[in-house]
Each structure stands twice: as structure tokens, then as C-alpha cells.
Amino acid sequence: MNGNSALEGVLGVWKPAGWTSHDVVAKARRLIGVRRIGHTGTLDPAVTGVLPICIGRATRLVEYLQETPKAYEATLRFGIATDTEDAGGQVVERMEVHHLTEEEIARAIGSFVGDIEQIPPMVSAVKVGGKRLYELARQGVTVERKPRTVTIHSIDVLQMNAAGPHPEVRFSVRCSKGTYIRTLCVDIGRKLGVPAVMADLKRVESAGLTEADCLTLEQIGELKRQGKLADKLVPADRLLGFIPHAAAPAAESARALQGRAIPKKALNPEPKRPGLWRLYREDGVFLGLFEADIGRGELRPVKVFHPSDGDGRTDR
């Protein structure tokens, strides 16, 4: 592929500490030389890790990529509480914790697997009364927040040091969109009856991309200069594996690209359940996302993707 117009897909960026997600997108925009670009989920400035960047038409699928589970590695420190729930905040409580055993800590951490309720921290981007919580927090204002249900798919203890006045545990967690790991750390401490804080956080998976899939900003700049950056872009539809797919023959593919409903009986396989489907032409070209109406026996267009200047092929 040649030229910026051909750059389309998802690029895994390894976000450095001290950068906002907006900073990374702005830098990537300058390095790559494209205007249509955006990320799939904010990371706090102090947090490092996987930040998927959507380029070109892939930006139309950001809302769906955001729904995929995310994975983190975090360090929890007991005996300290801060106003931001992480180690960078103002200490509001300090306690020497000598009584906790490794077994108690592991049992408490494991108890959070499943659907749990979290109260969003005041430093989050959640809006209350039209204002983001972090904006209110900067003004010294604390407001009541409603708990939200999130899902913890798995938690694994990676390392533990229960000795000393402030025991620490490093763990990996796979969770749903909207989970606050800092709040999870605080709630684990609360379960054990002690203050706790998130001491460190790294995101290791997002939108199906892992650390191994990511490039640094420096690498992105170098690959762009070499004309090899397009090889690192992942077609956005390939990361939507949680959405079922079907193939349409030529006549129905043409109807789909015109934004018209198509009969489900013409597809392979024939959709048997309602909801979103990824639709492809029989030769593998991605046509877009379609909504299956089983009662009416048809799929209606939600996001139509006309074939690009290239062949538009993608592996399903």
C-alpha cells in the first residue's frame, strides 16, 4: 500500500508513562500524517500499556472495539489510602499492616471474580450533572456517585510480599469495559479491613491487541519513514471476533453496499440469532456490520464499508 490514503486499520501503541492518551494520538497523527485517527479507550497519564489507535475508516468501529475485555497487571499496596486511590494522590490514611497472611490476601482477591459493583472514583471521566468527575475533583468538590456493575473475568496473583508494614501484591486481571483497577484495589483492601492503594498499573491487552502487538512512538516514526508502517496495521473487523460473521454472494453483496437490507437465507451461514453480524463478500471483502432481524428474515445495514482502493480482503 502506498500513500497515507491507504493507511487504514488498528495500530497497537505502547503508551509511555507521563503521556495522556490524547497526547499519544496527537503525536501519532503527526508521525503518520493522517487526520482521521482515534484511540479505543483512555489510559491515565501514569499508566503504561496497550493503546489501540484506529486509523482511517477503522475509526467507525471504535465503539465496538471498546466493548472487548481488557487485561492489566497491577500492584496493590496495603496500609495506605489516598484521595485518588493510587500512589500519586494525597495520603489520607496510613496504617501498619502486619496481620495479613498470603492466604487471606489471595482469598480476598479471588472473591472479586464475577459481576461486581464499583463506585467510580472522583478522578474518573464519568459525567455527573454534565461535568466529568475529574473536573469536579480539581475544584475540590466531591459528589455522590452511583455504583456501576462491571465484570471481573479472572484474577491471578503474580507476586506477593506480605512482610513489612505495607504488604504488596502484584496481580493480573481480565475485566470488562468500565472497570476501575484503582477502585478494585481499594475494595480488596476494604474486604480485608485495611486501607489500600493502587501502586502501579500496566494495561497488557485491549481490543484484542497485546504488548507483543504494540509499537513505541519512536518505532512508528521509523517505520513510517521506511514506508513499512502499513504492514503493522490490523484490519479492524479482524479484531471483532466476538461478532459472528457470514458471507454474501455477489447479488446480495451489491445490495449491501447500497445500504439495503438483504435476505438472511442468502447468506452462508444463515444467521439464526438476532444482533450484529460481520458481513463479507464471498471473496473475503469486508462489507460492514449488519443487524439481523430474525422475525423479518433479513439483515439491515448498521455500518457499511465500501471496498477500499486495494482489494479490501481480510481474514475472518
CSV table of C-alpha atoms in Angstrom, one decimal:
chain,number,residue,atom,x,y,z
A,1,MET,CA,0.0,0.0,0.0
A,2,ASN,CA,1.3,3.4,-0.9
A,3,GLY,CA,0.4,6.9,0.4
A,4,ASN,CA,-1.4,8.0,3.6
A,5,SER,CA,-4.8,7.3,2.0
A,6,ALA,CA,-4.0,3.6,2.0
A,7,LEU,CA,-3.3,3.6,5.8
A,8,GLU,CA,-6.3,2.0,7.4
A,9,GLY,CA,-6.7,-0.3,10.4
A,10,VAL,CA,-5.7,-0.6,14.0
A,11,LEU,CA,-2.3,0.1,15.3
A,12,GLY,CA,-1.1,-1.0,18.7
A,13,VAL,CA,0.8,1.7,20.5
A,14,TRP,CA,2.7,1.2,23.8
A,15,LYS,CA,1.8,4.3,25.8
A,16,PRO,CA,4.6,5.6,27.8
A,17,ALA,CA,4.2,7.0,31.4
A,18,GLY,CA,3.6,10.7,31.7
A,19,TRP,CA,1.6,10.9,28.5
A,20,THR,CA,-2.2,11.3,28.2
A,21,SER,CA,-4.0,9.2,25.6
A,22,HIS,CA,-4.7,12.4,23.8
A,23,ASP,CA,-1.0,13.2,23.7
A,24,VAL,CA,-0.3,9.8,22.1
A,25,VAL,CA,-3.0,10.3,19.5
A,26,ALA,CA,-1.7,13.8,18.6
A,27,LYS,CA,1.8,12.5,18.3
A,28,ALA,CA,0.8,9.6,16.2
A,29,ARG,CA,-1.2,11.9,13.9
A,30,ARG,CA,1.9,14.0,13.3
A,31,LEU,CA,4.1,10.9,12.8
A,32,ILE,CA,1.8,9.1,10.4
A,33,GLY,CA,0.4,12.2,8.6
A,34,VAL,CA,-3.3,11.3,8.8
A,35,ARG,CA,-6.2,13.3,10.3
A,36,ARG,CA,-8.7,10.5,10.8
A,37,ILE,CA,-7.3,8.8,13.9
A,38,GLY,CA,-8.5,8.0,17.4
A,39,HIS,CA,-8.0,5.6,20.3
A,40,THR,CA,-10.2,2.9,21.8
A,41,GLY,CA,-10.0,3.6,25.5
A,42,THR,CA,-8.3,6.2,27.7
A,43,LEU,CA,-5.3,5.4,29.9
A,44,ASP,CA,-4.4,7.7,32.8
A,45,PRO,CA,-1.1,9.6,32.3
A,46,ALA,CA,0.8,7.5,34.9
A,47,VAL,CA,-0.3,4.2,33.4
A,48,THR,CA,1.7,2.5,30.6
A,49,GLY,CA,0.5,-0.1,28.2
A,50,VAL,CA,-1.6,-1.1,25.2
A,51,LEU,CA,-3.4,1.8,23.5
A,52,PRO,CA,-5.0,0.7,20.2
A,53,ILE,CA,-5.1,3.5,17.7
A,54,CYS,CA,-7.7,3.4,14.9
A,55,ILE,CA,-6.7,4.9,11.6
A,56,GLY,CA,-8.9,5.9,8.6
A,57,ARG,CA,-12.3,4.1,8.3
A,58,ALA,CA,-11.3,1.9,11.3
A,59,THR,CA,-12.4,4.9,13.5
A,60,ARG,CA,-16.0,3.9,12.6
A,61,LEU,CA,-15.6,0.7,14.6
A,62,VAL,CA,-14.2,2.3,17.8
A,63,GLU,CA,-17.4,1.9,19.7
A,64,TYR,CA,-17.4,-1.9,19.1
A,65,LEU,CA,-13.7,-2.4,19.8
A,66,GLN,CA,-14.2,-0.6,23.1
A,67,GLU,CA,-16.6,-3.4,24.2
A,68,THR,CA,-13.9,-6.1,24.2
A,69,PRO,CA,-12.4,-7.2,27.5
A,70,LYS,CA,-9.2,-5.6,28.8
A,71,ALA,CA,-6.3,-7.0,30.8
A,72,TYR,CA,-4.0,-5.3,33.3
A,73,GLU,CA,-1.1,-6.0,35.6
A,74,ALA,CA,-1.4,-4.1,38.8
A,75,THR,CA,0.4,-3.7,42.1
A,76,LEU,CA,-1.7,-3.2,45.2
A,77,ARG,CA,-0.2,-1.8,48.4
A,78,PHE,CA,-1.9,-2.3,51.8
A,79,GLY,CA,-1.9,0.1,54.7
A,80,ILE,CA,-2.2,3.4,52.7
A,81,ALA,CA,-5.1,5.3,51.3
A,82,THR,CA,-5.1,8.3,49.0
A,83,ASP,CA,-7.6,10.8,47.7
A,84,THR,CA,-7.1,9.4,44.1
A,85,GLU,CA,-7.0,5.7,45.0
A,86,ASP,CA,-3.5,5.5,43.5
A,87,ALA,CA,0.0,6.1,44.8
A,88,GLY,CA,0.2,9.5,43.2
A,89,GLY,CA,-2.5,11.0,45.3
A,90,GLN,CA,-2.6,12.8,48.7
A,91,VAL,CA,-2.3,10.3,51.6
A,92,VAL,CA,-5.5,10.4,53.7
A,93,GLU,CA,-4.9,7.3,55.8
A,94,ARG,CA,-1.8,5.3,56.9
A,95,MET,CA,-1.7,2.1,58.9
A,96,GLU,CA,0.9,-0.5,59.6
A,97,VAL,CA,-0.4,-3.9,58.4
A,98,HIS,CA,1.3,-6.9,59.9
A,99,HIS,CA,-1.5,-9.3,60.4
A,100,LEU,CA,-2.5,-10.2,56.9
A,101,THR,CA,-1.4,-13.6,55.6
A,102,GLU,CA,-0.7,-14.5,52.0
A,103,GLU,CA,-3.7,-17.0,52.1
A,104,GLU,CA,-6.0,-14.2,53.3
A,105,ILE,CA,-4.9,-11.8,50.7
A,106,ALA,CA,-5.2,-14.4,47.9
A,107,ARG,CA,-8.7,-15.5,49.1
A,108,ALA,CA,-9.9,-11.8,49.2
A,109,ILE,CA,-8.6,-11.1,45.7
A,110,GLY,CA,-10.2,-14.3,44.3
A,111,SER,CA,-13.6,-13.3,45.7
A,112,PHE,CA,-13.9,-10.5,43.2
A,113,VAL,CA,-14.2,-12.7,40.2
A,114,GLY,CA,-17.6,-12.3,38.5
A,115,ASP,CA,-20.0,-9.4,38.4
A,116,ILE,CA,-19.2,-6.8,41.0
A,117,GLU,CA,-20.4,-3.2,41.7
A,118,GLN,CA,-17.9,-0.3,41.7
A,119,ILE,CA,-18.3,3.3,42.6
A,120,PRO,CA,-16.4,5.4,40.0
A,121,PRO,CA,-13.5,7.3,41.6
A,122,MET,CA,-13.6,11.1,41.6
A,123,VAL,CA,-10.6,11.2,39.3
A,124,SER,CA,-12.6,9.3,36.5
A,125,ALA,CA,-14.1,10.7,33.3
A,126,VAL,CA,-17.6,9.7,34.3
A,127,LYS,CA,-20.1,12.6,34.0
A,128,VAL,CA,-22.3,13.7,36.8
A,129,GLY,CA,-24.6,16.6,36.3
A,130,GLY,CA,-22.9,17.4,32.9
A,131,LYS,CA,-19.4,17.6,34.4
A,132,ARG,CA,-16.7,15.0,34.4
A,133,LEU,CA,-15.8,13.8,37.9
A,134,TYR,CA,-12.1,14.7,37.5
A,135,GLU,CA,-13.1,18.3,36.7
A,136,LEU,CA,-15.1,18.4,39.9
A,137,ALA,CA,-12.2,16.8,41.8
A,138,ARG,CA,-9.8,19.5,40.6
A,139,GLN,CA,-12.2,22.1,42.2
A,140,GLY,CA,-12.1,20.2,45.4
A,141,VAL,CA,-15.7,19.0,45.0
A,142,THR,CA,-16.8,15.5,45.9
A,143,VAL,CA,-20.2,14.3,44.7
A,144,GLU,CA,-22.3,11.2,45.2
A,145,ARG,CA,-21.7,8.6,42.6
A,146,LYS,CA,-24.0,5.7,41.7
A,147,PRO,CA,-22.4,2.2,41.7
A,148,ARG,CA,-22.0,0.5,38.3
A,149,THR,CA,-21.8,-3.2,37.5
A,150,VAL,CA,-18.6,-4.5,35.9
A,151,THR,CA,-17.3,-8.0,35.3
A,152,ILE,CA,-14.0,-9.4,36.5
A,153,HIS,CA,-13.4,-12.4,34.2
A,154,SER,CA,-10.3,-13.6,36.0
A,155,ILE,CA,-7.6,-12.5,38.6
A,156,ASP,CA,-4.3,-14.2,39.1
A,157,VAL,CA,-1.7,-13.4,41.8
A,158,LEU,CA,1.7,-12.9,40.2
A,159,GLN,CA,3.8,-12.0,43.1
A,160,MET,CA,3.2,-11.3,46.8
A,161,ASN,CA,5.2,-9.9,49.7
A,162,ALA,CA,3.1,-10.0,52.9
A,163,ALA,CA,6.0,-8.9,55.1
A,164,GLY,CA,6.6,-5.4,56.5
A,165,PRO,CA,4.1,-2.7,57.4
A,166,HIS,CA,2.8,-2.2,53.9
A,167,PRO,CA,2.4,-5.5,52.1
A,168,GLU,CA,2.2,-5.6,48.3
A,169,VAL,CA,0.7,-7.9,45.8
A,170,ARG,CA,1.1,-7.9,42.0
A,171,PHE,CA,-1.8,-9.4,40.1
A,172,SER,CA,-3.2,-9.8,36.6
A,173,VAL,CA,-6.8,-9.1,35.9
A,174,ARG,CA,-9.0,-9.5,32.9
A,175,CYS,CA,-12.1,-7.4,33.0
A,176,SER,CA,-15.0,-5.7,31.2
A,177,LYS,CA,-15.1,-2.2,29.8
A,178,GLY,CA,-15.5,0.4,32.5
A,179,THR,CA,-13.6,-1.4,35.3
A,180,TYR,CA,-11.5,0.8,37.5
A,181,ILE,CA,-8.5,-1.1,38.7
A,182,ARG,CA,-7.7,1.5,41.3
A,183,THR,CA,-11.1,1.0,42.8
A,184,LEU,CA,-10.7,-2.7,42.7
A,185,CYS,CA,-7.5,-2.3,44.8
A,186,VAL,CA,-9.3,-0.2,47.3
A,187,ASP,CA,-12.2,-2.6,47.5
A,188,ILE,CA,-9.8,-5.6,48.1
A,189,GLY,CA,-8.3,-3.7,51.0
A,190,ARG,CA,-11.8,-2.9,52.3
A,191,LYS,CA,-12.7,-6.6,52.1
A,192,LEU,CA,-9.7,-7.2,54.4
A,193,GLY,CA,-10.5,-4.3,56.7
A,194,VAL,CA,-7.4,-2.2,55.8
A,195,PRO,CA,-6.7,0.8,53.6
A,196,ALA,CA,-5.2,0.0,50.2
A,197,VAL,CA,-4.0,1.8,47.1
A,198,MET,CA,-3.0,1.0,43.5
A,199,ALA,CA,0.7,1.5,43.4
A,200,ASP,CA,1.3,0.7,39.7
A,201,LEU,CA,-0.7,-0.3,36.6
A,202,LYS,CA,0.1,-1.6,33.2
A,203,ARG,CA,-2.5,-2.5,30.5
A,204,VAL,CA,-1.4,-5.6,28.7
A,205,GLU,CA,-4.4,-6.2,26.4
A,206,SER,CA,-7.0,-4.0,24.8
A,207,ALA,CA,-9.2,-4.6,21.7
A,208,GLY,CA,-7.6,-7.9,21.2
A,209,LEU,CA,-4.1,-6.5,21.0
A,210,THR,CA,-1.4,-7.4,23.4
A,211,GLU,CA,2.0,-6.0,24.4
A,212,ALA,CA,3.6,-8.1,21.7
A,213,ASP,CA,1.5,-6.4,19.0
A,214,CYS,CA,2.5,-2.8,20.1
A,215,LEU,CA,5.0,-0.3,18.8
A,216,THR,CA,6.6,2.6,20.5
A,217,LEU,CA,6.1,6.1,19.1
A,218,GLU,CA,9.7,6.0,18.0
A,219,GLN,CA,9.2,2.7,16.1
A,220,ILE,CA,6.1,4.2,14.4
A,221,GLY,CA,8.1,7.1,13.2
A,222,GLU,CA,10.9,5.0,11.9
A,223,LEU,CA,8.5,2.5,10.1
A,224,LYS,CA,6.6,5.4,8.5
A,225,ARG,CA,9.9,6.8,7.2
A,226,GLN,CA,10.8,3.4,5.8
A,227,GLY,CA,7.3,3.0,4.2
A,228,LYS,CA,6.6,-0.1,6.2
A,229,LEU,CA,4.0,1.1,8.7
A,230,ALA,CA,1.1,-0.3,6.7
A,231,ASP,CA,2.3,-3.8,7.4
A,232,LYS,CA,1.7,-3.3,11.1
A,233,LEU,CA,-1.9,-2.2,10.7
A,234,VAL,CA,-4.6,-4.8,11.7
A,235,PRO,CA,-7.9,-4.7,9.9
A,236,ALA,CA,-10.4,-3.5,12.5
A,237,ASP,CA,-13.0,-6.2,11.5
A,238,ARG,CA,-10.4,-8.9,12.3
A,239,LEU,CA,-10.5,-7.7,16.0
A,240,LEU,CA,-14.2,-8.1,16.2
A,241,GLY,CA,-14.2,-11.9,16.5
A,242,PHE,CA,-16.9,-11.8,19.2
A,243,ILE,CA,-19.3,-10.7,16.5
A,244,PRO,CA,-20.4,-13.6,14.3
A,245,HIS,CA,-19.8,-13.4,10.5
A,246,ALA,CA,-21.5,-14.6,7.3
A,247,ALA,CA,-20.7,-14.4,3.6
A,248,ALA,CA,-22.9,-13.0,0.9
A,249,PRO,CA,-23.0,-13.9,-2.8
A,250,ALA,CA,-22.4,-11.2,-5.4
A,251,ALA,CA,-26.0,-10.0,-5.9
A,252,GLU,CA,-26.6,-9.6,-2.1
A,253,SER,CA,-23.2,-8.0,-1.7
A,254,ALA,CA,-24.1,-5.3,-4.2
A,255,ARG,CA,-27.4,-4.7,-2.3
A,256,ALA,CA,-25.5,-4.5,1.0
A,257,LEU,CA,-23.1,-1.9,-0.4
A,258,GLN,CA,-26.1,0.2,-1.5
A,259,GLY,CA,-27.2,0.2,2.2
A,260,ARG,CA,-30.2,-2.1,1.5
A,261,ALA,CA,-31.5,-4.9,3.7
A,262,ILE,CA,-30.6,-8.4,2.4
A,263,PRO,CA,-32.3,-11.7,3.0
A,264,LYS,CA,-30.7,-13.9,5.6
A,265,LYS,CA,-31.5,-17.1,3.7
A,266,ALA,CA,-29.0,-16.0,1.0
A,267,LEU,CA,-26.1,-15.9,3.5
A,268,ASN,CA,-23.6,-18.6,4.5
A,269,PRO,CA,-24.1,-19.5,7.2
A,270,GLU,CA,-27.7,-18.3,7.5
A,271,PRO,CA,-27.9,-16.1,10.7
A,272,LYS,CA,-30.0,-17.9,13.3
A,273,ARG,CA,-29.8,-15.3,16.1
A,274,PRO,CA,-30.5,-11.6,16.2
A,275,GLY,CA,-27.9,-8.9,16.8
A,276,LEU,CA,-24.9,-7.7,15.0
A,277,TRP,CA,-23.2,-9.7,12.2
A,278,ARG,CA,-20.0,-9.1,10.3
A,279,LEU,CA,-20.8,-9.4,6.6
A,280,TYR,CA,-18.3,-10.4,4.0
A,281,ARG,CA,-18.4,-10.8,0.2
A,282,GLU,CA,-17.7,-14.4,-0.8
A,283,ASP,CA,-14.1,-13.5,-1.8
A,284,GLY,CA,-13.4,-12.2,1.7
A,285,VAL,CA,-14.0,-8.5,1.3
A,286,PHE,CA,-15.5,-6.9,4.4
A,287,LEU,CA,-18.8,-5.2,3.7
A,288,GLY,CA,-19.7,-3.9,7.1
A,289,LEU,CA,-21.8,-4.6,10.2
A,290,PHE,CA,-25.4,-5.6,9.8
A,291,GLU,CA,-28.2,-6.2,12.3
A,292,ALA,CA,-30.1,-9.5,12.0
A,293,ASP,CA,-33.9,-9.3,12.3
A,294,ILE,CA,-34.8,-13.0,12.5
A,295,GLY,CA,-38.6,-12.2,12.5
A,296,ARG,CA,-38.4,-10.3,9.2
A,297,GLY,CA,-35.8,-12.7,7.8
A,298,GLU,CA,-33.3,-10.0,6.8
A,299,LEU,CA,-30.1,-8.2,7.8
A,300,ARG,CA,-30.2,-4.4,7.9
A,301,PRO,CA,-27.1,-2.2,7.4
A,302,VAL,CA,-25.5,-0.6,10.5
A,303,LYS,CA,-22.1,0.3,9.2
A,304,VAL,CA,-21.4,-0.2,5.5
A,305,PHE,CA,-17.8,-0.4,4.3
A,306,HIS,CA,-17.3,0.0,0.6
A,307,PRO,CA,-14.2,-1.8,-0.7
A,308,SER,CA,-11.0,0.3,-0.5
A,309,ASP,CA,-8.7,1.2,-3.3
A,310,GLY,CA,-6.9,-2.1,-2.6
A,311,ASP,CA,-8.7,-5.4,-2.8
A,312,GLY,CA,-10.2,-5.0,0.7
A,313,ARG,CA,-9.6,-8.6,1.6
A,314,THR,CA,-9.4,-9.6,5.2
A,315,ASP,CA,-9.1,-12.8,7.2
A,316,ARG,CA,-12.1,-13.6,9.2
